[in-house]
Amino acid sequence: MGDSFYFGSDMQDLLLACMLQMRSEFHVLAPLVKPEFMWGMDAMRVAVAMQDYHEEQGIYPGIVAVDNYLHEKYSRDKADIYAETHDYLEKLKKIDTKDWKWVKKVTIKFCKERALICAIKAAADMGKTNKVPEGGFTAMFDKAM
């Protein structure tokens, strides 16, 4: 695989599979992988569950913990949503994660690029109103990186 990176559905599935199956290697990235980066509701639900579980338990969950967490959250009132997300988790279990080092590298690159784009947009918005961030624009871009 090359270094080109497109955060589409196949890549997100591979990333989520790596994060859920290889938690010790990906726990550093977990806070950077935002649910709003995901394509599709199932992936968003899994990403939200990972973040919520972390907030409640202090650790990032594995695939079984996410499944149990979502089962508790949805199975009573929204069984159809849980069933769809459970099927998605079953799909993630089957994904080959042998290229996890590459996945980690390109995810870091994507997150840095995303943070920079957000900082550029924020700087442009501030420039329109003649505002300067605390510490200046350089500090804002340093923080993004």
Coordinates of C-alpha atoms in Angstrom, one line a residue:
M1 CA 0.0 0.0 0.0
G2 CA 1.2 3.5 -0.8
D3 CA 1.1 6.5 1.3
S4 CA -1.9 8.0 -0.5
F5 CA -4.7 8.4 1.9
Y6 CA -8.4 8.6 1.3
F7 CA -10.5 8.4 4.4
G8 CA -13.4 6.6 2.7
S9 CA -15.5 3.7 4.0
D10 CA -12.9 0.9 3.3
M11 CA -10.1 2.9 5.1
Q12 CA -12.4 3.7 8.0
D13 CA -13.4 0.1 8.4
L14 CA -9.7 -1.0 8.4
L15 CA -8.9 1.8 10.9
L16 CA -11.8 0.9 13.3
A17 CA -10.8 -2.8 13.0
C18 CA -7.2 -2.0 14.0
M19 CA -8.4 0.3 16.8
L20 CA -10.7 -2.4 18.2
Q21 CA -8.4 -5.4 17.7
M22 CA -5.1 -3.7 18.6
R23 CA -6.0 -1.3 21.3
S24 CA -2.4 -1.0 22.7
E25 CA -1.1 0.2 19.4
F26 CA -3.9 2.6 18.6
H27 CA -4.9 4.1 22.0
V28 CA -2.8 7.1 21.2
L29 CA -4.8 7.8 18.1
A30 CA -8.2 7.1 19.6
P31 CA -8.9 10.7 20.8
L32 CA -8.0 12.0 17.3
V33 CA -10.4 9.7 15.4
K34 CA -13.6 11.7 15.6
P35 CA -17.1 10.2 14.9
E36 CA -17.7 13.1 12.4
F37 CA -14.8 11.8 10.3
M38 CA -16.8 8.5 9.7
W39 CA -18.8 7.5 6.7
G40 CA -22.2 5.9 7.6
M41 CA -24.2 5.6 10.7
D42 CA -22.8 2.3 11.9
A43 CA -19.2 3.6 11.8
M44 CA -20.3 6.8 13.6
R45 CA -22.1 4.8 16.3
V46 CA -19.0 2.6 16.9
A47 CA -16.8 5.7 17.1
V48 CA -19.1 7.4 19.5
A49 CA -19.4 4.3 21.6
M50 CA -15.6 4.1 21.8
Q51 CA -15.4 7.7 22.9
D52 CA -18.3 7.4 25.4
Y53 CA -16.9 4.1 26.8
H54 CA -13.5 5.8 27.3
E55 CA -15.1 8.7 29.1
E56 CA -17.0 6.3 31.4
Q57 CA -14.3 3.6 32.0
G58 CA -11.0 5.4 31.4
I59 CA -9.8 3.0 28.7
Y60 CA -10.6 2.5 25.0
P61 CA -12.7 -0.6 24.5
G62 CA -12.1 -3.7 22.4
I63 CA -14.7 -5.0 19.9
V64 CA -16.6 -7.1 22.5
A65 CA -16.9 -4.2 24.9
V66 CA -18.2 -1.9 22.2
D67 CA -20.7 -4.6 21.1
N68 CA -21.9 -5.0 24.8
Y69 CA -22.0 -1.2 25.2
L70 CA -24.2 -0.7 22.1
H71 CA -26.4 -3.6 23.1
E72 CA -27.1 -1.9 26.4
K73 CA -27.7 1.4 24.7
Y74 CA -30.0 0.3 21.9
S75 CA -31.3 -3.2 22.3
R76 CA -34.5 -2.3 24.3
D77 CA -35.9 0.6 22.3
K78 CA -33.9 0.5 19.1
A79 CA -33.3 -3.2 18.4
D80 CA -33.0 -2.6 14.7
I81 CA -30.2 0.0 15.2
Y82 CA -28.4 -2.4 17.5
A83 CA -28.7 -5.3 15.0
E84 CA -27.3 -3.2 12.1
T85 CA -24.4 -2.0 14.3
H86 CA -23.8 -5.5 15.6
D87 CA -23.5 -6.8 12.0
Y88 CA -21.1 -4.0 11.2
L89 CA -18.9 -5.0 14.2
E90 CA -19.0 -8.6 13.0
K91 CA -17.7 -7.3 9.6
L92 CA -14.9 -5.4 11.4
K93 CA -13.9 -8.7 13.2
K94 CA -13.2 -10.3 9.9
I95 CA -10.9 -7.5 8.5
D96 CA -7.2 -8.4 8.2
T97 CA -5.2 -6.0 10.3
K98 CA -1.7 -7.1 9.2
D99 CA -1.0 -3.6 7.7
W100 CA -1.7 -1.9 11.0
K101 CA 1.6 0.0 11.0
W102 CA 0.7 1.6 7.7
V103 CA -2.8 2.4 9.0
K104 CA -1.4 4.1 12.0
K105 CA 1.0 6.2 9.9
V106 CA -1.6 7.4 7.4
T107 CA -4.2 8.0 10.2
I108 CA -1.7 10.3 12.0
K109 CA -1.0 12.1 8.6
F110 CA -4.8 12.5 8.0
C111 CA -5.4 13.8 11.5
K112 CA -2.6 16.4 11.2
E113 CA -3.9 17.5 7.8
R114 CA -7.5 17.7 9.2
A115 CA -6.3 19.7 12.2
L116 CA -4.4 22.1 10.0
I117 CA -7.4 22.6 7.7
C118 CA -9.5 23.4 10.7
A119 CA -6.9 25.9 12.0
I120 CA -6.7 27.6 8.6
K121 CA -10.5 27.9 8.5
A122 CA -10.5 29.3 12.1
A123 CA -7.7 31.7 11.2
A124 CA -9.6 32.9 8.1
D125 CA -12.8 33.4 10.1
M126 CA -10.8 35.4 12.8
G127 CA -9.2 37.5 10.1
K128 CA -12.6 38.5 8.8
T129 CA -13.4 39.9 12.2
N130 CA -9.9 41.3 13.0
K131 CA -9.6 38.9 15.9
V132 CA -6.2 37.4 16.9
P133 CA -6.1 34.1 18.9
E134 CA -4.5 34.1 22.3
G135 CA -0.8 33.5 21.7
G136 CA -1.1 34.6 18.0
F137 CA -1.7 32.6 14.8
T138 CA 1.6 30.8 15.0
A139 CA 0.6 29.3 18.4
M140 CA -2.7 28.3 16.9
F141 CA -1.0 26.4 14.0
D142 CA 1.6 24.9 16.4
K143 CA -1.2 23.5 18.5
A144 CA -2.9 22.1 15.4
M145 CA 0.3 20.2 14.6

